[in-house]
């Protein structure tokens, strides 16, 4: 099968199903709701949708704990509703990719239930170990969400490994039967017409032989023993050869702690390529270490360096995935922008990433400039990682300081209900919603922005439309200017037909501006700006401009 690399021309929209839209009034987002909004997604200029997990799941990690891989959860409308959405998307020229979560399953999955009872062939489907003689755990690895990576199972009388929540046991990918199951799942969805997968923490699937303890890291102990593990390329090549190469599909790999050099081992184009693209985390670390739980002051230099690193090092070798938000991160305006200049900074951030080379993803609500959620009570948080963190960290701090910490780090900020209009619950449901809506929904919502030419929403539409018409954005070369500046980010994209300059101010002050050498603004065409009266010699707070020559 010829792989056409269609994804290089696409812009994707990510749906986190629980909070996107409730179509049947039971308070839970569902596929009936998605069906009502396909035209909306299309109206953004998006031509692909990534669905966070839709499969049956007990919901311990909001669907990333799967109990049946070849079905759609009835709470989302079941298989019939999914097929209608798939057809509806395809008939509008939009592709659909599914989340493939195969590092772990739910502990309620039939495989785990049989494995804990040693029923063949499931006995070795998971990573089981007896405890050590001195009563210690099999090794010292940490889970990402809930304490140590091992939990004792009273049924099997052994420990099982879980790199995430207690209810997310890790699969034993060294077992060829498990790999066959993965391939079966892939074929099932691809045969139905799905266009590819976003593969959840897929670089974690091969654990170092002997599962040795880690004596180096203070947190996330063990991560170097399973991230990019010893058999990873062997497993991925097997998935490619046996399944993926038979379809014109794309794969997007979530890859915590990856550098462009390591990424190219997976995504270098040509024979042996294992994924179409990778989700790197470096551009999400301009205001934190590794992830949002370890905050540091935002640094534009750090952000620019990260984008530059990926734009330059993958150029001509591998393809970038571009994003600013997803269901694991806080809202970008509250992080890299400025909620006091919500509109200006939201538009600037959009232009900043939408004109780079790669495939952009827009996360639900990002396109209307949703901002972080500040609930009054820690009990309102739902996310398993947030709840564990709250119960076990910062206990000596004041209640207020503890709550503020959650405001700063919990991924629930991006999981509040999508704000469709100014009616109750932001128009998300007519029933009682499963989760909260941000109090600002009357001011920030789709209905209010849809008809307003100057809204963030219409800025996204404009920017995405422009991007699609500019060959230099997709095929040109990235070059950056004023690299040392702490407030100005500017880069050009150039191919043999055209050249654009993207100018982004990260300052809340009006600043003097001079274009880089060789760019004559009076001869360039101003394609996009977030102010109606731009002055070439200054940049207003969070001003952005895109010029074309
Ligand atoms: C990925 C997902 C995240 C999930 C975790 C465990 O990082 O994006 O939402 O909780 O994996 O599956």
Coordinates of N, CA and C in Angstrom, one line a residue, residues 177-339:
X177 N 2.4 -13.0 22.4 CA 1.0 -13.0 22.3 C 0.4 -11.7 22.5
X178 N 1.0 -10.9 23.4 CA 0.5 -9.5 23.6 C 0.7 -8.7 22.4
X179 N 1.8 -8.9 21.7 CA 2.0 -8.1 20.5 C 1.0 -8.5 19.4
X180 N 0.6 -9.8 19.4 CA -0.4 -10.2 18.4 C -1.7 -9.5 18.8
X181 N -2.0 -9.3 20.0 CA -3.3 -8.6 20.4 C -3.2 -7.2 19.9
X182 N -2.1 -6.5 20.1 CA -1.9 -5.1 19.6 C -2.2 -5.0 18.1
X183 N -1.7 -6.0 17.4 CA -1.8 -6.0 15.9 C -3.3 -6.2 15.6
X184 N -3.9 -7.1 16.3 CA -5.4 -7.3 16.1 C -6.2 -6.0 16.3
X185 N -5.9 -5.3 17.3 CA -6.6 -4.1 17.6 C -6.4 -3.1 16.5
X186 N -5.1 -3.0 16.1 CA -4.8 -2.0 15.0 C -5.6 -2.4 13.7
X187 N -5.6 -3.6 13.4 CA -6.3 -4.0 12.1 C -7.8 -3.8 12.2
X188 N -8.3 -4.1 13.4 CA -9.7 -3.9 13.6 C -10.2 -2.5 13.3
X189 N -9.4 -1.5 13.8 CA -9.9 -0.1 13.5 C -9.5 0.4 12.1
X190 N -8.3 -0.1 11.7 CA -8.0 0.4 10.3 C -8.9 -0.2 9.3
X191 N -9.3 -1.5 9.5 CA -10.2 -2.1 8.5 C -11.6 -1.4 8.6
X192 N -11.9 -0.8 9.7 CA -13.2 -0.1 9.8 C -13.1 1.3 9.0
X193 N -11.9 1.7 8.8 CA -11.7 3.0 8.0 C -11.0 4.1 8.8
X194 N -10.6 3.8 10.0 CA -9.9 4.8 10.8 C -8.6 5.1 10.1
X195 N -8.1 6.3 10.3 CA -7.0 6.7 9.5 C -5.6 6.7 10.2
X196 N -5.6 6.2 11.4 CA -4.3 6.1 12.1 C -4.5 6.2 13.6
X197 N -3.4 6.3 14.3 CA -3.4 6.2 15.7 C -2.5 7.3 16.3
X198 N -2.9 7.8 17.5 CA -2.0 8.5 18.4 C -1.7 7.4 19.5
X199 N -0.4 7.1 19.6 CA 0.0 6.0 20.4 C 0.5 6.5 21.8
X200 N -0.3 6.2 22.8 CA -0.1 6.6 24.1 C 1.2 6.1 24.7
X201 N 2.0 7.0 25.4 CA 3.3 6.6 26.0 C 4.0 5.4 25.4
X202 N 4.0 5.4 24.1 CA 4.4 4.2 23.3 C 5.9 3.9 23.5
X203 N 6.7 4.9 23.9 CA 8.2 4.7 24.0 C 8.4 4.0 25.4
X204 N 7.4 3.7 26.1 CA 7.6 3.0 27.4 C 7.4 1.5 27.3
X205 N 7.1 0.9 26.2 CA 6.6 -0.5 26.1 C 7.7 -1.5 26.3
X206 N 8.9 -1.2 26.2 CA 10.0 -2.2 26.3 C 10.8 -1.9 27.6
X207 N 10.6 -2.8 28.6 CA 11.3 -2.6 29.9 C 12.7 -3.3 29.9
X208 N 13.6 -2.7 30.5 CA 15.0 -3.2 30.6 C 15.0 -4.6 31.3
X209 N 15.7 -5.5 30.7 CA 15.7 -6.9 31.2 C 16.2 -6.9 32.7
X210 N 15.4 -7.7 33.4 CA 15.8 -7.8 34.9 C 15.1 -6.7 35.7
X211 N 14.5 -5.7 35.1 CA 13.9 -4.6 35.8 C 14.7 -4.1 36.9
X212 N 15.9 -3.6 36.6 CA 16.8 -3.2 37.7 C 16.4 -1.9 38.4
X213 N 16.7 -1.8 39.6 CA 16.3 -0.5 40.4 C 17.1 0.6 39.8
X214 N 16.6 1.8 40.1 CA 17.3 3.1 39.6 C 17.8 3.8 40.8
X215 N 19.1 4.1 40.8 CA 19.7 4.8 41.9 C 20.2 6.2 41.5
X216 N 19.6 6.7 40.4 CA 20.1 8.0 40.0 C 19.1 9.1 40.2
X217 N 17.9 8.8 39.8 CA 16.9 9.9 39.7 C 16.2 10.1 41.1
X218 N 15.9 11.4 41.5 CA 15.1 11.6 42.7 C 13.6 11.4 42.5
X219 N 13.1 11.7 41.3 CA 11.7 11.4 41.0 C 11.6 10.6 39.7
X220 N 10.4 10.1 39.4 CA 10.2 9.2 38.3 C 11.3 8.2 38.2
X221 N 11.6 7.6 39.3 CA 12.7 6.6 39.4 C 12.3 5.5 38.4
X222 N 13.3 5.1 37.6 CA 13.1 4.0 36.7 C 12.9 4.4 35.2
X223 N 12.6 5.7 35.0 CA 12.2 6.1 33.7 C 13.2 5.7 32.6
X224 N 14.5 5.8 33.0 CA 15.5 5.4 32.0 C 15.6 3.9 31.8
X225 N 14.9 3.2 32.6 CA 14.9 1.7 32.4 C 13.8 1.2 31.5
X226 N 12.9 2.2 31.1 CA 11.8 1.7 30.2 C 11.5 2.7 29.1
X227 N 12.0 4.0 29.2 CA 11.8 4.9 28.1 C 12.8 4.6 27.0
X228 N 12.3 4.4 25.8 CA 13.2 4.0 24.7 C 14.0 2.7 25.0
X229 N 13.2 1.7 25.6 CA 13.9 0.5 26.1 C 14.5 -0.4 25.1
X230 N 15.1 -1.4 25.5 CA 16.0 -2.2 24.6 C 15.3 -2.8 23.4
X231 N 14.0 -3.2 23.5 CA 13.4 -3.9 22.3 C 12.4 -3.0 21.6
X232 N 12.4 -1.7 21.9 CA 11.4 -0.8 21.4 C 11.4 -0.8 19.8
X233 N 12.5 -0.7 19.2 CA 12.5 -0.6 17.7 C 12.1 -2.0 17.1
X234 N 12.5 -3.0 17.8 CA 12.1 -4.3 17.3 C 10.5 -4.4 17.3
X235 N 9.9 -4.0 18.4 CA 8.4 -4.1 18.5 C 7.8 -3.2 17.5
X236 N 8.3 -2.0 17.4 CA 7.6 -1.1 16.4 C 7.8 -1.5 15.0
X237 N 8.9 -2.1 14.7 CA 9.1 -2.6 13.3 C 8.1 -3.7 13.0
X238 N 7.9 -4.5 14.0 CA 7.0 -5.6 13.8 C 5.6 -5.1 13.6
X239 N 5.2 -4.0 14.3 CA 3.8 -3.4 14.1 C 3.7 -2.8 12.7
X240 N 4.8 -2.2 12.3 CA 4.9 -1.6 10.9 C 4.7 -2.7 9.9
X241 N 5.6 -3.6 9.9 CA 5.6 -4.6 8.9 C 4.4 -5.5 8.8
X242 N 3.9 -5.9 10.0 CA 2.8 -6.8 10.0 C 1.4 -6.1 9.8
X243 N 1.3 -4.8 10.1 CA 0.0 -4.1 10.0 C 0.1 -2.8 9.3
X244 N 0.8 -1.9 9.9 CA 0.6 -0.5 9.5 C 1.0 -0.2 8.0
X245 N 2.0 -0.9 7.5 CA 2.4 -0.6 6.1 C 1.4 -1.1 5.1
X246 N 0.4 -1.8 5.6 CA -0.6 -2.3 4.7 C -1.7 -1.3 4.5
X247 N -1.6 -0.1 5.2 CA -2.7 0.9 5.2 C -2.1 2.2 4.9
X248 N -2.8 3.1 4.3 CA -2.4 4.5 4.1 C -2.7 5.3 5.4
X249 N -2.1 5.0 6.5 CA -2.5 5.6 7.8 C -1.3 6.4 8.3
X250 N -1.6 7.2 9.4 CA -0.5 7.9 10.0 C -0.5 7.4 11.5
X251 N 0.7 7.6 12.1 CA 0.9 7.3 13.5 C 1.6 8.4 14.2
X252 N 1.1 8.7 15.3 CA 1.6 9.8 16.1 C 2.0 9.3 17.5
X253 N 3.3 9.4 17.8 CA 3.8 8.7 19.0 C 4.0 9.7 20.1
X254 N 3.3 9.4 21.2 CA 3.6 10.2 22.4 C 5.0 9.8 23.0
X255 N 5.9 10.7 23.2 CA 7.2 10.4 23.6 C 7.8 11.3 24.6
X256 N 7.5 11.0 25.9 CA 8.1 11.8 27.0 C 9.6 11.8 26.9
X257 N 10.2 12.9 27.2 CA 11.7 13.1 27.3 C 12.4 12.6 26.0
X258 N 12.0 13.3 24.9 CA 12.7 12.9 23.7 C 13.4 14.1 23.1
X259 N 14.6 13.8 22.5 CA 15.3 14.9 21.8 C 15.1 14.7 20.3
X260 N 15.4 15.7 19.5 CA 15.3 15.4 18.0 C 16.2 14.2 17.6
X261 N 17.4 14.1 18.2 CA 18.2 13.0 17.8 C 17.6 11.7 18.1
X262 N 17.0 11.5 19.2 CA 16.4 10.2 19.5 C 15.1 10.1 18.7
X263 N 14.4 11.2 18.5 CA 13.2 11.1 17.7 C 13.5 10.5 16.3
X264 N 14.6 11.0 15.7 CA 14.9 10.6 14.4 C 15.1 9.1 14.3
X265 N 15.4 8.4 15.4 CA 15.5 7.0 15.3 C 14.2 6.3 15.0
X266 N 13.1 7.1 15.3 CA 11.8 6.5 15.1 C 11.1 7.1 13.8
X267 N 11.4 8.4 13.5 CA 10.6 9.0 12.5 C 11.5 9.5 11.3
X268 N 12.7 9.0 11.2 CA 13.5 9.4 10.0 C 12.8 8.8 8.8
X269 N 12.6 9.7 7.8 CA 11.7 9.3 6.6 C 12.5 8.3 5.8
X270 N 11.7 7.4 5.2 CA 12.3 6.4 4.3 C 12.1 5.0 4.9
X271 N 12.9 4.1 4.4 CA 12.7 2.7 4.9 C 13.0 2.6 6.4
X272 N 12.2 1.8 7.0 CA 12.5 1.6 8.5 C 11.8 2.6 9.4
X273 N 11.1 3.6 8.8 CA 10.4 4.6 9.6 C 9.4 3.9 10.5
X274 N 9.3 4.3 11.7 CA 8.4 3.6 12.6 C 7.1 4.4 13.0
X275 N 7.2 5.7 12.9 CA 6.0 6.6 13.1 C 6.1 7.7 12.1
X276 N 4.9 8.3 11.9 CA 4.8 9.5 11.1 C 5.4 10.7 11.8
X277 N 5.1 10.8 13.1 CA 5.5 12.0 13.9 C 5.5 11.6 15.3
X278 N 6.2 12.5 16.1 CA 6.2 12.3 17.6 C 5.7 13.5 18.3
X279 N 5.1 13.2 19.4 CA 4.7 14.3 20.3 C 5.8 14.6 21.3
X280 N 6.6 15.6 21.1 CA 7.7 15.9 22.0 C 7.2 16.8 23.1
X281 N 7.9 16.9 24.2 CA 7.5 17.7 25.3 C 8.3 18.9 25.5
X282 N 9.4 19.1 24.7 CA 10.3 20.2 25.0 C 9.6 21.5 24.9
X283 N 8.8 21.7 23.9 CA 8.2 23.0 23.8 C 7.1 23.3 24.9
X284 N 6.8 22.3 25.6 CA 5.8 22.5 26.7 C 6.5 22.7 28.1
X285 N 7.8 22.8 28.0 CA 8.6 23.0 29.3 C 9.2 24.4 29.4
X286 N 8.7 25.4 28.7 CA 9.2 26.7 28.9 C 8.9 27.3 30.2
X287 N 7.9 26.7 31.0 CA 7.6 27.3 32.3 C 7.6 26.1 33.3
X288 N 8.2 25.0 33.0 CA 8.2 23.9 34.0 C 9.4 23.0 33.7
X289 N 9.7 22.1 34.6 CA 10.7 21.1 34.3 C 9.9 19.8 34.0
X290 N 10.2 19.2 32.9 CA 9.6 17.9 32.6 C 8.1 18.0 32.4
X291 N 7.3 18.4 33.4 CA 5.9 18.6 33.3 C 5.4 19.6 34.3
X292 N 4.1 19.9 34.2 CA 3.5 21.0 34.9 C 3.6 21.0 36.4
X293 N 3.9 19.8 37.0 CA 4.0 19.7 38.4 C 5.3 20.3 39.0
X294 N 6.2 20.6 38.1 CA 7.5 21.2 38.6 C 7.6 22.6 37.9
X295 N 6.9 23.6 38.4 CA 6.9 24.8 37.6 C 8.2 25.6 37.8
X296 N 8.5 26.4 36.8 CA 9.5 27.4 36.9 C 9.0 28.6 36.1
X297 N 9.7 29.8 36.2 CA 9.3 31.0 35.5 C 9.3 30.8 34.0
X298 N 8.3 31.3 33.3 CA 8.3 31.2 31.9 C 9.5 31.9 31.3
X299 N 10.2 31.3 30.3 CA 11.3 31.9 29.7 C 11.1 31.8 28.1
X300 N 10.9 33.0 27.5 CA 10.8 33.0 26.1 C 12.0 32.4 25.4
X301 N 13.2 32.7 25.9 CA 14.4 32.1 25.3 C 14.3 30.6 25.3
X302 N 13.9 30.1 26.4 CA 13.8 28.6 26.4 C 12.8 28.1 25.4
X303 N 11.7 28.8 25.3 CA 10.6 28.3 24.3 C 11.2 28.4 22.9
X304 N 11.8 29.5 22.6 CA 12.4 29.6 21.2 C 13.4 28.6 20.9
X305 N 14.2 28.3 21.9 CA 15.3 27.3 21.7 C 14.7 26.0 21.4
X306 N 13.6 25.7 22.1 CA 12.9 24.4 21.9 C 12.3 24.3 20.5
X307 N 11.6 25.3 20.1 CA 11.0 25.3 18.7 C 12.2 25.2 17.7
X308 N 13.2 26.0 17.9 CA 14.3 26.0 16.9 C 15.0 24.6 16.8
X309 N 15.1 24.0 18.0 CA 15.8 22.7 18.0 C 15.0 21.7 17.1
X310 N 13.7 21.7 17.3 CA 12.9 20.8 16.5 C 12.7 21.2 15.0
X311 N 12.5 22.5 14.8 CA 12.4 22.9 13.4 C 13.7 22.6 12.6
X312 N 14.8 22.9 13.2 CA 16.1 22.8 12.5 C 16.6 21.4 12.4
X313 N 16.5 20.7 13.5 CA 17.1 19.3 13.5 C 16.3 18.3 12.8
X314 N 15.0 18.5 12.6 CA 14.2 17.5 11.9 C 14.1 17.8 10.4
X315 N 14.5 19.1 10.1 CA 14.3 19.6 8.7 C 14.9 18.6 7.6
X316 N 14.0 18.2 6.7 CA 14.4 17.4 5.6 C 14.6 15.9 6.0
X317 N 14.5 15.6 7.3 CA 14.7 14.3 7.8 C 13.4 13.6 8.4
X318 N 12.7 14.4 9.1 CA 11.5 13.9 9.8 C 10.5 15.0 9.9
X319 N 9.3 14.6 10.3 CA 8.2 15.6 10.3 C 7.8 16.0 11.7
X320 N 7.5 17.3 11.9 CA 7.2 17.8 13.2 C 5.7 17.7 13.5
X321 N 5.3 17.5 14.7 CA 3.9 17.6 15.2 C 4.0 18.9 16.0
X322 N 3.0 19.8 15.8 CA 3.0 21.1 16.4 C 1.8 21.2 17.3
X323 N 2.0 21.6 18.6 CA 0.9 21.8 19.5 C 1.2 22.7 20.6
X324 N 0.2 23.3 21.2 CA 0.4 24.1 22.4 C -0.4 23.6 23.6
X325 N -1.5 22.9 23.3 CA -2.3 22.4 24.4 C -2.7 20.9 24.1
X326 N -3.0 20.2 25.1 CA -3.8 18.9 25.0 C -4.4 18.6 26.3
X327 N -4.9 17.4 26.5 CA -5.6 17.1 27.7 C -4.7 16.9 28.9
X328 N -3.4 16.9 28.7 CA -2.4 16.7 29.8 C -1.8 18.0 30.3
X329 N -2.1 19.1 29.6 CA -1.4 20.4 29.9 C -2.4 21.4 30.2
X330 N -1.9 22.4 30.9 CA -2.8 23.6 31.3 C -3.0 24.4 30.1
X331 N -4.0 25.4 30.2 CA -4.3 26.2 29.0 C -3.2 27.2 28.7
X332 N -2.9 27.3 27.4 CA -1.6 28.0 27.0 C -1.6 29.5 27.3
X333 N -2.8 30.1 27.2 CA -2.8 31.6 27.5 C -2.4 31.8 28.9
X334 N -2.9 30.9 29.8 CA -2.5 31.1 31.2 C -1.0 30.7 31.5
X335 N -0.4 30.1 30.5 CA 1.0 29.7 30.7 C 2.0 30.6 30.0
X336 N 1.9 30.6 28.7 CA 2.9 31.4 27.9 C 2.3 32.7 27.5
X337 N 1.0 32.9 27.6 CA 0.4 34.2 27.2 C 0.1 35.0 28.5
X338 N -1.0 35.7 28.5 CA -1.3 36.6 29.6 C -2.9 36.7 29.6
X339 N -3.5 36.2 30.6 CA -5.0 36.2 30.7 C -5.5 37.7 30.7

